Short mmCIF file of C-alpha atoms (C1' of nucleotides) in Angstrom, two decimals:
data_model
loop_
_atom_site.label_atom_id
_atom_site.label_comp_id
_atom_site.label_asym_id
_atom_site.label_seq_id
_atom_site.Cartn_x
_atom_site.Cartn_y
_atom_site.Cartn_z
CA MET A 1 0.00 0.00 0.00
CA GLN A 2 1.32 3.42 -0.94
CA ILE A 3 0.72 6.66 0.86
CA GLY A 4 -2.32 7.61 -1.22
CA GLU A 5 -4.15 4.44 -0.31
CA LEU A 6 -3.30 4.84 3.37
CA SER A 7 -4.56 8.38 3.05
CA ARG A 8 -7.90 7.22 1.68
CA ALA A 9 -8.14 4.33 4.14
CA THR A 10 -7.80 6.64 7.12
CA ALA A 11 -9.23 9.89 5.76
CA THR A 12 -5.92 11.56 6.47
CA LYS A 13 -4.13 13.95 4.14
CA VAL A 14 -0.92 12.70 2.59
CA THR A 15 0.96 15.66 4.00
CA THR A 16 -0.34 14.88 7.47
CA ILE A 17 0.87 11.29 7.21
CA ARG A 18 4.33 12.50 6.31
CA PHE A 19 4.14 14.98 9.17
CA TYR A 20 3.24 12.23 11.65
CA GLU A 21 6.18 10.21 10.42
CA GLU A 22 8.45 13.21 10.80
CA ILE A 23 7.49 13.73 14.45
CA GLY A 24 7.75 10.03 15.21
CA LEU A 25 4.07 9.15 15.63
CA LEU A 26 4.32 6.69 12.77
CA ASP A 27 7.22 4.36 12.11
CA ARG A 28 9.41 5.12 9.13
CA PRO A 29 7.97 2.89 6.43
CA VAL A 30 9.78 0.57 4.07
CA ARG A 31 10.51 2.30 0.76
CA THR A 32 10.29 0.99 -2.78
CA ALA A 33 13.40 1.09 -4.97
CA SER A 34 12.37 4.53 -6.15
CA GLY A 35 11.84 5.83 -2.64
CA ARG A 36 8.09 5.60 -2.24
CA ARG A 37 6.67 4.74 1.15
CA THR A 38 4.90 1.40 1.50
CA TYR A 39 2.52 0.54 4.32
CA ALA A 40 0.89 -2.56 5.76
CA LEU A 41 -2.22 -3.25 7.81
CA ARG A 42 -0.54 -2.39 11.09
CA ASP A 43 0.26 1.06 9.75
CA VAL A 44 -3.43 1.58 9.00
CA GLU A 45 -4.24 0.52 12.55
CA ARG A 46 -1.62 2.76 14.04
CA LEU A 47 -2.74 5.75 12.02
CA ASN A 48 -6.36 5.10 12.94
CA PHE A 49 -5.32 5.05 16.57
CA VAL A 50 -3.64 8.41 16.14
CA ARG A 51 -6.58 9.89 14.24
CA ASN A 52 -9.11 8.67 16.77
CA GLY A 53 -6.98 10.01 19.56
CA ARG A 54 -6.82 13.40 17.86
CA ARG A 55 -10.53 13.33 17.16
CA LEU A 56 -11.07 12.79 20.88
CA GLY A 57 -8.93 15.83 21.49
CA PHE A 58 -5.81 14.18 22.89
CA SER A 59 -2.60 16.08 22.19
CA ILE A 60 0.16 14.60 20.09
CA ASP A 61 2.20 14.07 23.25
CA GLU A 62 -0.66 12.27 24.97
CA ILE A 63 -1.09 10.04 21.95
CA ARG A 64 2.62 9.33 21.97
CA SER A 65 2.27 8.19 25.59
CA LEU A 66 -0.82 6.11 24.84
CA ILE A 67 0.99 4.38 21.97
CA ALA A 68 3.92 3.62 24.25
CA LEU A 69 1.53 2.19 26.86
CA ALA A 70 -0.37 0.16 24.28
CA SER A 71 2.87 -1.53 23.32
CA GLU A 72 3.30 -2.98 26.82
CA PRO A 73 0.23 -5.23 27.11
CA GLY A 74 1.25 -6.65 30.48
CA ARG A 75 1.29 -3.34 32.29
CA ASP A 76 -1.40 -2.00 34.52
CA CYS A 77 -3.54 0.48 32.62
CA GLY A 78 -3.72 3.06 35.39
CA GLU A 79 -1.54 5.44 33.46
CA ALA A 80 -3.77 5.28 30.39
CA MET A 81 -6.75 5.91 32.62
CA ALA A 82 -4.99 8.89 34.16
CA ILE A 83 -4.38 10.45 30.75
CA ALA A 84 -7.99 9.92 29.76
CA SER A 85 -9.33 11.29 33.04
CA ARG A 86 -7.18 14.39 32.91
CA HIS A 87 -8.34 14.98 29.38
CA LEU A 88 -11.97 14.46 30.31
CA ALA A 89 -11.61 17.01 33.09
CA ALA A 90 -10.08 19.50 30.65
CA VAL A 91 -12.90 18.94 28.17
CA GLU A 92 -15.48 19.48 30.90
CA GLU A 93 -13.84 22.70 31.97
CA ARG A 94 -13.73 23.93 28.39
CA LEU A 95 -17.39 23.01 27.99
CA GLY A 96 -18.28 25.18 30.93
CA GLN A 97 -16.31 28.12 29.60
CA LEU A 98 -17.84 27.75 26.17
CA ALA A 99 -21.37 27.59 27.56
CA ALA A 100 -20.76 30.81 29.48
CA LEU A 101 -19.43 32.38 26.30
CA ARG A 102 -22.47 31.30 24.35
CA ASP A 103 -24.75 32.88 26.93
CA GLU A 104 -22.88 36.15 26.74
CA LEU A 105 -22.93 36.19 22.96
CA ALA A 106 -26.58 35.27 22.87
CA ALA A 107 -27.42 38.08 25.28
CA MET A 108 -25.47 40.53 23.16
CA SER A 109 -27.30 39.55 20.00
CA ARG A 110 -30.68 39.56 21.68
CA ASN A 111 -30.26 43.07 23.02
CA CYS A 112 -29.29 44.62 19.74
CA ASP A 113 -32.17 45.83 17.59
CA ARG A 114 -30.25 46.74 14.46
CA GLN A 115 -29.94 50.44 14.81
CA ARG A 116 -26.98 52.66 14.15
CA ILE A 117 -23.51 51.60 15.23
CA ALA A 118 -23.52 54.41 17.78
CA ASP A 119 -26.21 52.54 19.70
CA CYS A 120 -25.22 49.00 18.79
CA ARG A 121 -25.43 46.72 21.79
CA VAL A 122 -22.94 44.32 20.34
CA ILE A 123 -20.24 46.95 20.00
CA GLN A 124 -21.12 48.39 23.40
CA ALA A 125 -20.99 45.02 25.04
CA ILE A 126 -17.50 44.35 23.73
CA ALA A 127 -16.32 47.84 24.60
CA ARG A 128 -17.61 47.88 28.13
CA GLN A 129 -17.43 44.39 29.43
CA ALA A 130 -15.40 43.90 32.56
CA ALA A 131 -12.82 41.18 32.10
CA MET B 1 1.24 56.22 30.54
CA GLN B 2 3.98 53.80 29.52
CA ILE B 3 3.54 50.27 28.28
CA GLY B 4 3.86 48.69 31.72
CA GLU B 5 1.00 50.70 33.12
CA LEU B 6 -1.18 49.92 30.09
CA SER B 7 -0.26 46.30 30.62
CA ARG B 8 -1.44 46.38 34.24
CA ALA B 9 -4.53 48.43 33.39
CA THR B 10 -5.71 45.86 30.88
CA ALA B 11 -4.20 42.65 32.24
CA THR B 12 -2.34 42.21 28.97
CA LYS B 13 1.29 41.20 28.65
CA VAL B 14 3.68 43.82 27.39
CA THR B 15 4.75 41.57 24.56
CA THR B 16 1.14 41.09 23.53
CA ILE B 17 0.58 44.85 23.40
CA ARG B 18 3.58 45.24 21.12
CA PHE B 19 2.28 42.34 19.04
CA TYR B 20 -1.14 43.98 18.66
CA GLU B 21 0.57 47.15 17.52
CA GLU B 22 2.66 45.21 15.04
CA ILE B 23 -0.41 43.66 13.42
CA GLY B 24 -2.29 46.94 13.39
CA LEU B 25 -4.89 46.28 16.08
CA LEU B 26 -3.54 49.18 18.11
CA ASP B 27 -2.40 52.50 16.70
CA ARG B 28 1.30 53.25 16.77
CA PRO B 29 1.70 55.29 19.94
CA VAL B 30 3.57 58.53 20.43
CA ARG B 31 7.11 57.90 21.62
CA THR B 32 9.19 59.70 24.20
CA ALA B 33 12.52 61.20 23.17
CA SER B 34 14.19 57.94 24.12
CA GLY B 35 11.74 55.87 22.10
CA ARG B 36 9.37 54.60 24.76
CA ARG B 37 5.73 54.18 23.89
CA THR B 38 3.25 56.48 25.62
CA TYR B 39 -0.47 55.80 25.82
CA ALA B 40 -3.62 57.71 26.72
CA LEU B 41 -7.08 56.75 27.91
CA ARG B 42 -8.36 55.95 24.45
CA ASP B 43 -5.58 53.39 24.06
CA VAL B 44 -6.76 51.71 27.25
CA GLU B 45 -10.28 51.63 25.84
CA ARG B 46 -9.16 50.29 22.50
CA LEU B 47 -7.08 47.56 24.10
CA ASN B 48 -9.93 46.61 26.40
CA PHE B 49 -12.14 46.30 23.34
CA VAL B 50 -9.63 43.97 21.76
CA ARG B 51 -9.20 41.92 24.91
CA ASN B 52 -12.93 41.58 25.47
CA GLY B 53 -13.39 40.58 21.88
CA ARG B 54 -10.71 37.91 22.24
CA ARG B 55 -12.18 36.72 25.50
CA LEU B 56 -15.48 36.28 23.68
CA GLY B 57 -13.64 34.19 21.12
CA PHE B 58 -13.64 36.57 18.16
CA SER B 59 -10.69 36.19 15.83
CA ILE B 60 -8.21 38.99 15.31
CA ASP B 61 -9.72 39.59 11.89
CA GLU B 62 -13.23 39.81 13.30
CA ILE B 63 -12.04 42.28 15.91
CA ARG B 64 -10.35 44.30 13.20
CA SER B 65 -13.70 44.49 11.40
CA LEU B 66 -15.58 45.36 14.58
CA ILE B 67 -13.12 48.18 15.28
CA ALA B 68 -13.58 49.52 11.77
CA LEU B 69 -17.36 49.39 12.20
CA ALA B 70 -17.23 51.02 15.61
CA SER B 71 -15.42 53.96 14.04
CA GLU B 72 -18.38 54.74 11.78
CA PRO B 73 -21.10 55.56 14.32
CA GLY B 74 -23.65 56.58 11.70
CA ARG B 75 -23.73 53.23 9.97
CA ASP B 76 -26.31 50.56 10.37
CA CYS B 77 -25.06 47.91 12.75
CA GLY B 78 -26.25 44.95 10.70
CA GLU B 79 -22.73 44.00 9.83
CA ALA B 80 -21.65 43.91 13.47
CA MET B 81 -24.68 41.79 14.22
CA ALA B 82 -23.76 39.44 11.41
CA ILE B 83 -20.25 38.95 12.79
CA ALA B 84 -21.64 38.27 16.26
CA SER B 85 -24.29 35.87 14.98
CA ARG B 86 -21.86 33.89 12.88
CA HIS B 87 -19.59 33.61 15.86
CA LEU B 88 -22.43 32.55 18.13
CA ALA B 89 -23.36 29.84 15.65
CA ALA B 90 -19.75 28.64 15.56
CA VAL B 91 -19.61 28.54 19.35
CA GLU B 92 -22.84 26.57 19.50
CA GLU B 93 -21.54 24.06 17.00
CA ARG B 94 -18.32 23.67 18.94
CA LEU B 95 -20.32 23.21 22.13
CA GLY B 96 -22.22 20.36 20.55
CA GLN B 97 -19.04 18.68 19.35
CA LEU B 98 -17.42 19.08 22.71
CA ALA B 99 -20.40 17.64 24.54
CA ALA B 100 -20.35 14.59 22.27
CA LEU B 101 -16.64 14.27 22.95
CA ARG B 102 -17.16 14.44 26.68
CA ASP B 103 -19.74 11.68 26.49
CA GLU B 104 -17.38 9.45 24.56
CA LEU B 105 -14.53 10.10 26.95
CA ALA B 106 -16.76 9.53 29.95
CA ALA B 107 -17.98 6.23 28.52
CA MET B 108 -14.40 5.15 27.90
CA SER B 109 -13.34 5.90 31.44
CA ARG B 110 -16.42 4.28 32.94
CA ASN B 111 -15.91 1.05 31.10
CA CYS B 112 -12.32 0.59 32.10
CA ASP B 113 -11.75 -1.22 35.38
CA ARG B 114 -8.02 -0.75 35.69
CA GLN B 115 -6.75 -4.07 34.49
CA ARG B 116 -3.87 -4.84 32.23
CA ILE B 117 -3.22 -2.70 29.16
CA ALA B 118 -4.11 -5.70 27.01
CA ASP B 119 -7.71 -5.40 28.22
CA CYS B 120 -7.81 -1.64 28.74
CA ARG B 121 -11.05 -0.19 27.46
CA VAL B 122 -9.51 3.22 26.98
CA ILE B 123 -6.85 1.92 24.65
CA GLN B 124 -9.35 -0.31 22.89
CA ALA B 125 -11.80 2.52 22.42
CA ILE B 126 -9.19 4.69 20.76
CA ALA B 127 -7.93 1.83 18.63
CA ARG B 128 -11.28 0.70 17.38
CA GLN B 129 -13.46 3.71 17.14
CA ALA B 130 -14.97 4.41 13.77
CA ALA B 131 -14.30 7.95 12.66
"C1'" DC C 1 29.17 60.40 40.13
"C1'" DC C 2 28.25 55.49 40.38
"C1'" DT C 3 25.98 51.42 40.96
"C1'" DT C 4 21.85 48.63 41.41
"C1'" DG C 5 17.83 47.07 39.55
"C1'" DC C 6 13.71 47.80 37.10
"C1'" DT C 7 11.49 49.01 32.68
"C1'" DT C 8 11.67 49.33 28.08
"C1'" DC C 9 13.58 48.70 23.46
"C1'" DT C 10 14.37 45.70 18.94
"C1'" DA C 11 14.77 41.51 16.65
"C1'" DT C 12 14.19 36.82 16.28
"C1'" DA C 13 12.63 32.22 17.21
"C1'" DG C 14 9.40 28.96 19.26
"C1'" DT C 15 4.66 26.92 20.24
"C1'" DG C 16 0.90 23.09 18.29
"C1'" DA C 17 -0.79 20.68 14.71
"C1'" DC C 18 -0.94 20.79 10.74
"C1'" DT C 19 -1.41 22.85 5.54
"C1'" DG C 20 0.20 24.40 1.21
"C1'" DG C 21 3.33 25.21 -2.54
"C1'" DA C 22 7.52 24.71 -5.60
"C1'" DG C 23 9.98 21.92 -8.34
"C1'" DA C 24 11.65 17.32 -9.40
"C1'" DT C 25 10.76 12.16 -10.21
"C1'" DT C 26 8.28 8.07 -11.00
"C1'" DG C 27 4.63 5.28 -12.63
"C1'" DT C 28 0.84 4.29 -15.72
"C1'" DA C 29 -2.53 4.51 -19.46
"C1'" DC C 30 -3.42 5.57 -24.04
"C1'" DG D 1 5.83 9.19 -26.92
"C1'" DT D 2 3.24 11.86 -24.19
"C1'" DA D 3 0.00 13.26 -20.99
"C1'" DC D 4 -1.30 12.98 -16.37
"C1'" DA D 5 -1.48 11.37 -11.68
"C1'" DA D 6 1.05 10.19 -7.69
"C1'" DT D 7 4.86 10.71 -5.13
"C1'" DC D 8 9.19 12.79 -3.41
"C1'" DT D 9 11.89 16.61 -0.51
"C1'" DC D 10 12.20 20.98 1.41
"C1'" DC D 11 10.53 25.04 3.14
"C1'" DA D 12 7.23 28.62 4.33
"C1'" DG D 13 2.75 29.87 6.20
"C1'" DT D 14 -1.22 29.60 9.56
"C1'" DC D 15 -3.12 31.60 14.43
"C1'" DA D 16 -2.37 34.19 18.41
"C1'" DC D 17 0.58 34.78 20.98
"C1'" DT D 18 5.04 33.82 24.16
"C1'" DA D 19 9.80 33.82 25.18
"C1'" DT D 20 14.54 34.94 24.79
"C1'" DA D 21 18.85 37.75 24.08
"C1'" DG D 22 21.19 41.73 24.36
"C1'" DA D 23 21.13 46.71 24.57
"C1'" DA D 24 19.61 51.03 26.38
"C1'" DG D 25 17.00 54.21 29.54
"C1'" DC D 26 15.66 55.78 34.10
"C1'" DA D 27 14.98 56.60 39.24
"C1'" DA D 28 16.78 56.07 43.85
"C1'" DG D 29 20.38 55.27 47.27
"C1'" DG D 30 25.19 55.62 48.65
#
DNA sequence: CCTTGCTTCTATAGTGACTGGAGATTGTAC
DNA sequence: GTACAATCTCCAGTCACTATAGAAGCAAGG
């Protein structure tokens, strides 16, 4: 399998695959005589792991750790749990912030009745809000 | 007022103030004979506008537009409303995504009962999830 | 006058996670 | 033979800052 097929199989851009290889998230693949990268099933699995991790919002460094953990099947999985829990807590905090933001934005939009800029509630809200 | 005082007055790092000037969000200030920046009340107001806008999640470009609009008090504020509404919609979409993410992460953590990595639900969930 | 120590200056590079483009090869189908 | 797609490497750009180095300015105390 060449890079284009891996790209299609994992819905990942070719440039991103090369980038992941560069930063060590993917192993350096075997090359053809002319230098093209060739991949096998385990590369698809690995890349899917990375993509799913990213989709769940884990950082590259967290994914690196999770990959390292996954390669030691005998170990206790407490560390993997810790990474996931920390991330969940971060997501929950961000959710709270974002909900507060939405309320503020919604209030701004509601109050404005499309008059002149001089009276615009949106502009006023941004200008006057206490941090 | 020098840059340090503006920094304290707006809870903005000195380097960030210089950065905002560089990209044209703040006017180039008058300098003292020795080259130090000096600011007045309107600079505090402008920077607060920028900071509040950022805190509400507007991009630098959106804030640039809002500043331009705010400087034409006679205009209809429909355009400002449009920027705010688009942003609100984006925030709401992100909120939905993030909530879905939280649910997935919570389910992962719940299912894992701290055994060996080989059986770890967290690792398995990341490995097997369909995009 | 001199030193100490803080503030400010410019210029440059780094962050995270990619994305895009230039310019050169290679592989394939007609 | 030639057109075209796929791939290669290398490097720059994105966003919104943040940090560092090294130089200069400025006020207060000795």
